């Protein structure tokens, strides 16, 4: 009933998937995403590892009388960039896992929002 050959094959498959996931996680820092707000008046660049890399603000949107609007635009662009990063990370994981999460391995990657 118990076939050691099958078990060994499954273990090798699991190890390869784990290695692929670790490589993919390391590559997330190189995957760039953007979030924008206010008709591209504020642009935030992040990576799929959930790190903010750059914030660009069009000088036309800077109004000393309405700082709150600028704060809202920056917040919206940051949140959009982070969401885009999570989506990109999920897309990359699906390539490695075929859309499966064997044994909760993906949770072990400790990716924010996953």
CSV table of C-alpha atoms in Angstrom, one decimal:
chain,number,residue,atom,x,y,z
A,1,UNK,CA,0.0,0.0,0.0
A,2,UNK,CA,2.7,2.5,0.9
A,3,UNK,CA,4.9,3.2,-2.0
A,4,UNK,CA,8.3,4.8,-1.1
A,5,UNK,CA,8.9,5.8,-4.7
A,6,UNK,CA,5.8,7.9,-4.8
A,7,UNK,CA,6.5,9.5,-1.4
A,8,UNK,CA,10.1,10.4,-2.5
A,9,UNK,CA,8.7,12.0,-5.7
A,10,UNK,CA,6.2,14.0,-3.7
A,11,UNK,CA,8.9,15.2,-1.4
A,12,UNK,CA,11.2,16.2,-4.2
A,13,UNK,CA,8.2,18.1,-5.8
A,14,UNK,CA,7.5,19.9,-2.6
A,15,UNK,CA,11.1,20.8,-2.1
A,16,UNK,CA,11.3,22.2,-5.7
A,17,UNK,CA,8.1,24.2,-5.2
A,18,UNK,CA,9.5,25.6,-1.9
A,19,UNK,CA,12.8,26.6,-3.7
A,20,UNK,CA,10.8,28.2,-6.5
A,21,UNK,CA,8.7,30.1,-4.0
A,22,UNK,CA,11.8,31.4,-2.2
A,23,UNK,CA,13.3,32.5,-5.5
A,24,UNK,CA,10.1,34.2,-6.5
A,25,UNK,CA,9.9,36.0,-3.1
A,26,UNK,CA,13.4,37.3,-3.6
A,27,UNK,CA,12.5,38.6,-7.1
A,28,UNK,CA,9.4,40.5,-5.8
A,29,UNK,CA,11.7,43.4,-4.9
A,30,UNK,CA,12.5,43.8,-8.6
A,31,UNK,CA,8.9,43.9,-9.8
A,32,UNK,CA,7.8,47.5,-10.0
A,33,UNK,CA,4.2,48.7,-9.7
A,34,UNK,CA,2.6,52.2,-9.6
A,35,UNK,CA,-0.3,53.8,-8.0
A,36,UNK,CA,-1.7,57.2,-9.1
A,37,UNK,CA,-4.3,59.7,-7.8
A,38,UNK,CA,-5.7,63.0,-8.9
A,39,UNK,CA,-5.4,62.2,-12.6
A,40,UNK,CA,-1.7,61.3,-12.3
A,41,UNK,CA,-1.0,64.4,-10.2
A,42,UNK,CA,0.5,62.0,-7.6
A,43,UNK,CA,2.4,58.9,-8.6
A,44,UNK,CA,3.8,56.3,-6.2
A,45,UNK,CA,6.2,53.6,-7.3
A,46,UNK,CA,6.5,50.5,-5.2
A,47,UNK,CA,7.7,46.9,-5.6
A,48,UNK,CA,5.8,43.7,-5.2
A,49,UNK,CA,7.6,43.2,-1.8
A,50,UNK,CA,5.4,46.1,-0.5
A,51,UNK,CA,8.2,48.7,-0.4
A,52,UNK,CA,7.5,52.3,-1.5
A,53,UNK,CA,10.3,53.3,-3.8
A,54,UNK,CA,9.3,56.7,-5.1
A,55,UNK,CA,6.7,59.4,-4.7
A,56,UNK,CA,6.2,62.0,-7.4
A,57,UNK,CA,4.0,65.0,-6.9
A,58,UNK,CA,3.1,67.4,-9.8
A,59,UNK,CA,3.8,70.9,-8.5
A,60,UNK,CA,0.4,72.0,-9.8
A,61,UNK,CA,-1.3,70.0,-7.1
A,62,UNK,CA,0.6,71.7,-4.3
A,63,UNK,CA,-1.7,74.3,-2.7
A,64,UNK,CA,-0.6,75.6,0.7
A,65,UNK,CA,-4.2,76.5,1.4
A,66,UNK,CA,-5.3,72.8,0.9
A,67,UNK,CA,-2.6,70.5,2.3
A,68,UNK,CA,-5.3,68.0,3.2
A,69,UNK,CA,-6.2,67.4,-0.4
A,70,UNK,CA,-2.5,66.6,-1.2
A,71,UNK,CA,-2.4,64.3,1.8
A,72,UNK,CA,-5.4,62.5,0.5
A,73,UNK,CA,-3.9,62.1,-3.0
A,74,UNK,CA,-0.7,60.7,-1.6
A,75,UNK,CA,-2.6,58.3,0.6
A,76,UNK,CA,-4.7,57.1,-2.3
A,77,UNK,CA,-1.7,56.6,-4.5
A,78,UNK,CA,0.2,54.7,-1.9
A,79,UNK,CA,-2.7,52.4,-1.2
A,80,UNK,CA,-3.2,51.8,-4.9
A,81,UNK,CA,0.5,51.0,-5.4
A,82,UNK,CA,0.5,48.6,-2.5
A,83,UNK,CA,-2.6,46.9,-3.8
A,84,UNK,CA,-1.0,46.6,-7.2
A,85,UNK,CA,2.1,45.1,-5.6
A,86,UNK,CA,0.0,42.5,-3.7
A,87,UNK,CA,-1.8,41.6,-6.9
A,88,UNK,CA,1.5,41.2,-8.8
A,89,UNK,CA,2.9,39.0,-5.9
A,90,UNK,CA,-0.2,36.8,-6.1
A,91,UNK,CA,0.2,36.5,-9.9
A,92,UNK,CA,3.8,35.5,-9.5
A,93,UNK,CA,2.9,32.9,-6.8
A,94,UNK,CA,0.2,31.4,-9.0
A,95,UNK,CA,2.9,30.8,-11.7
A,96,UNK,CA,5.0,28.9,-9.2
A,97,UNK,CA,2.2,27.0,-7.4
A,98,UNK,CA,-0.3,26.5,-10.2
A,99,UNK,CA,-2.8,28.4,-8.0
A,100,UNK,CA,-2.5,26.0,-5.1
A,101,UNK,CA,-1.2,26.6,-1.6
A,102,UNK,CA,0.1,23.3,-0.6
A,103,UNK,CA,0.1,22.9,3.2
A,104,UNK,CA,-0.1,26.6,3.8
A,105,UNK,CA,3.3,27.2,2.3
A,106,UNK,CA,2.4,30.6,1.0
A,107,UNK,CA,1.4,31.9,4.4
A,108,UNK,CA,4.9,31.0,5.5
A,109,UNK,CA,6.3,33.6,3.0
A,110,UNK,CA,4.9,36.3,5.3
A,111,UNK,CA,3.9,38.6,2.4
A,112,UNK,CA,1.7,41.4,3.6
A,113,UNK,CA,-2.0,41.1,2.7
A,114,UNK,CA,-1.7,37.4,1.9
